[in-house]
């Protein structure tokens, strides 16, 4: 088999710690020839805990059976899964707060004849990260100050220049370097959780490896997408020039348009974007920071946003300032969303989904933002080099994830910023030429992720193969134990 160039996990680390206690008389069970059926979701979109691994890897359905704890605390909190992975969820005893000494849940895992009994629900702890449910403690600690700050800021924002805005934003974001969780500059906690669960499953069955459907089409190591949010008139007017630039490097990107208040959007402007092969998406409603202010107001705005999506022919959405509430996404009629950052230390709404992979929120595919926004890089960090972006690319690619950029046409009007962006495009072109990345539109990534979720991994005559729509681009890979880590390989 051919080894894929890197091992999964943050900065290349992954794997699993030793299992706590093994039940007497437990014997390894060999994998049988099996087919993965498309997953059936509960009404709230949550999968059965025993299907969490199947959903992520699209591996044989009988690989693992995770048994629920016999009792759990009603109150969620933080705990560890080994030395390198922080989780948030419910344990039999009340977990600690974010500043407390964290219990290691690996020490309480037991292997029984019926399966692997964990003191936590695997799907729950993953969803708590992906949907940022752990971040409620950040909002509670801030009290009502965030809302007051937001209202005051957006009241005076039209009167402020970039210099004044930068000063206020730096004051608001001070102390971000002291945040330990999620991990800066890229957090892959969700990836490590799945790797640890996979290692537990393999050891429980006495297996060294399992087949699974590779994450990306045609065996690409990772994927890269470019997105552009148009914030104001200057950005709208520069967009045709930006399309020329992207196209000259062989990239086609997605442009997100604010439908109300900020600037006029003509039908010719939208047609020009789409006719040239770029995507048009909806960017908030008014970009005023009020989309998620309250549930009733959100539902009213969501209905208007859905109407604009139909009018624009848009399949994707991103909220203004990356304000978000994943548990409210069911009001949207989009194929995919792009509003949740991987780690949000430098965003007004703290948190982060802690994964570099696309994932489902109900019927919507979430494409997490895995790199720092251009405005933040240039105007908050004062950095016009590629150093941070290259580090984030390397960390995301090491975990075979989605490299997702957000670069605003509004902030490329300055020569230094435009030069930095051209250098970024050149760097991505080199990665693409080496066959490292699949360069795609966001809609193409969402389509692939849906197809992969419906594909079937079938064993016929001792050979594994992928079946289903889109399977001609799919690859069978193997996840195998190498010491305490999980490595990925392709079949020869």
XYZ file of C-alpha atoms in Angstrom, residues 129-132 134-135 138-139 146 169 172-188 321-324 338-355 359 368-373 376 380-381 392:
60
model
C -17.523 21.106 19.443
C -18.862 21.347 15.913
C -21.873 23.366 17.055
C -19.785 25.353 19.586
C -18.993 24.474 24.767
C -18.620 28.193 24.015
C -17.554 32.357 27.083
C -20.837 34.177 26.524
C -20.872 41.619 24.177
C -11.309 46.046 17.635
C -12.094 44.304 22.277
C -9.846 41.392 21.266
C -7.045 41.994 23.782
C -6.022 38.902 25.705
C -6.703 36.532 22.815
C -3.214 35.020 23.088
C -4.052 33.812 26.608
C -6.860 31.557 25.369
C -5.818 27.903 25.593
C -8.825 26.352 23.912
C -9.428 25.972 21.020
C -5.773 25.676 19.972
C -4.317 28.478 17.885
C -3.745 28.775 14.934
C -5.573 25.569 13.889
C -7.536 23.239 16.166
C -8.048 19.577 15.193
C -18.894 39.205 11.136
C -19.208 35.403 11.451
C -21.967 35.730 14.048
C -23.689 32.367 14.259
C -19.530 29.076 5.705
C -20.019 30.998 8.963
C -18.196 28.880 11.569
C -14.447 29.406 12.061
C -12.129 26.618 13.117
C -10.794 28.739 15.974
C -12.291 32.163 16.706
C -9.797 33.849 19.024
C -9.696 36.928 16.783
C -13.404 37.126 15.989
C -16.005 39.120 17.942
C -17.818 35.850 18.763
C -15.352 33.548 20.497
C -15.401 29.795 20.004
C -14.626 27.628 16.978
C -15.748 24.252 15.645
C -12.375 22.553 16.318
C -12.354 20.647 13.012
C -19.627 18.344 8.446
C -15.531 25.702 8.334
C -13.257 28.705 7.873
C -9.819 27.271 8.637
C -7.560 30.272 7.978
C -7.352 33.809 9.353
C -9.367 36.443 7.481
C -7.591 40.299 10.697
C -5.346 43.465 13.618
C -2.094 41.492 13.488
C -2.397 27.144 8.806
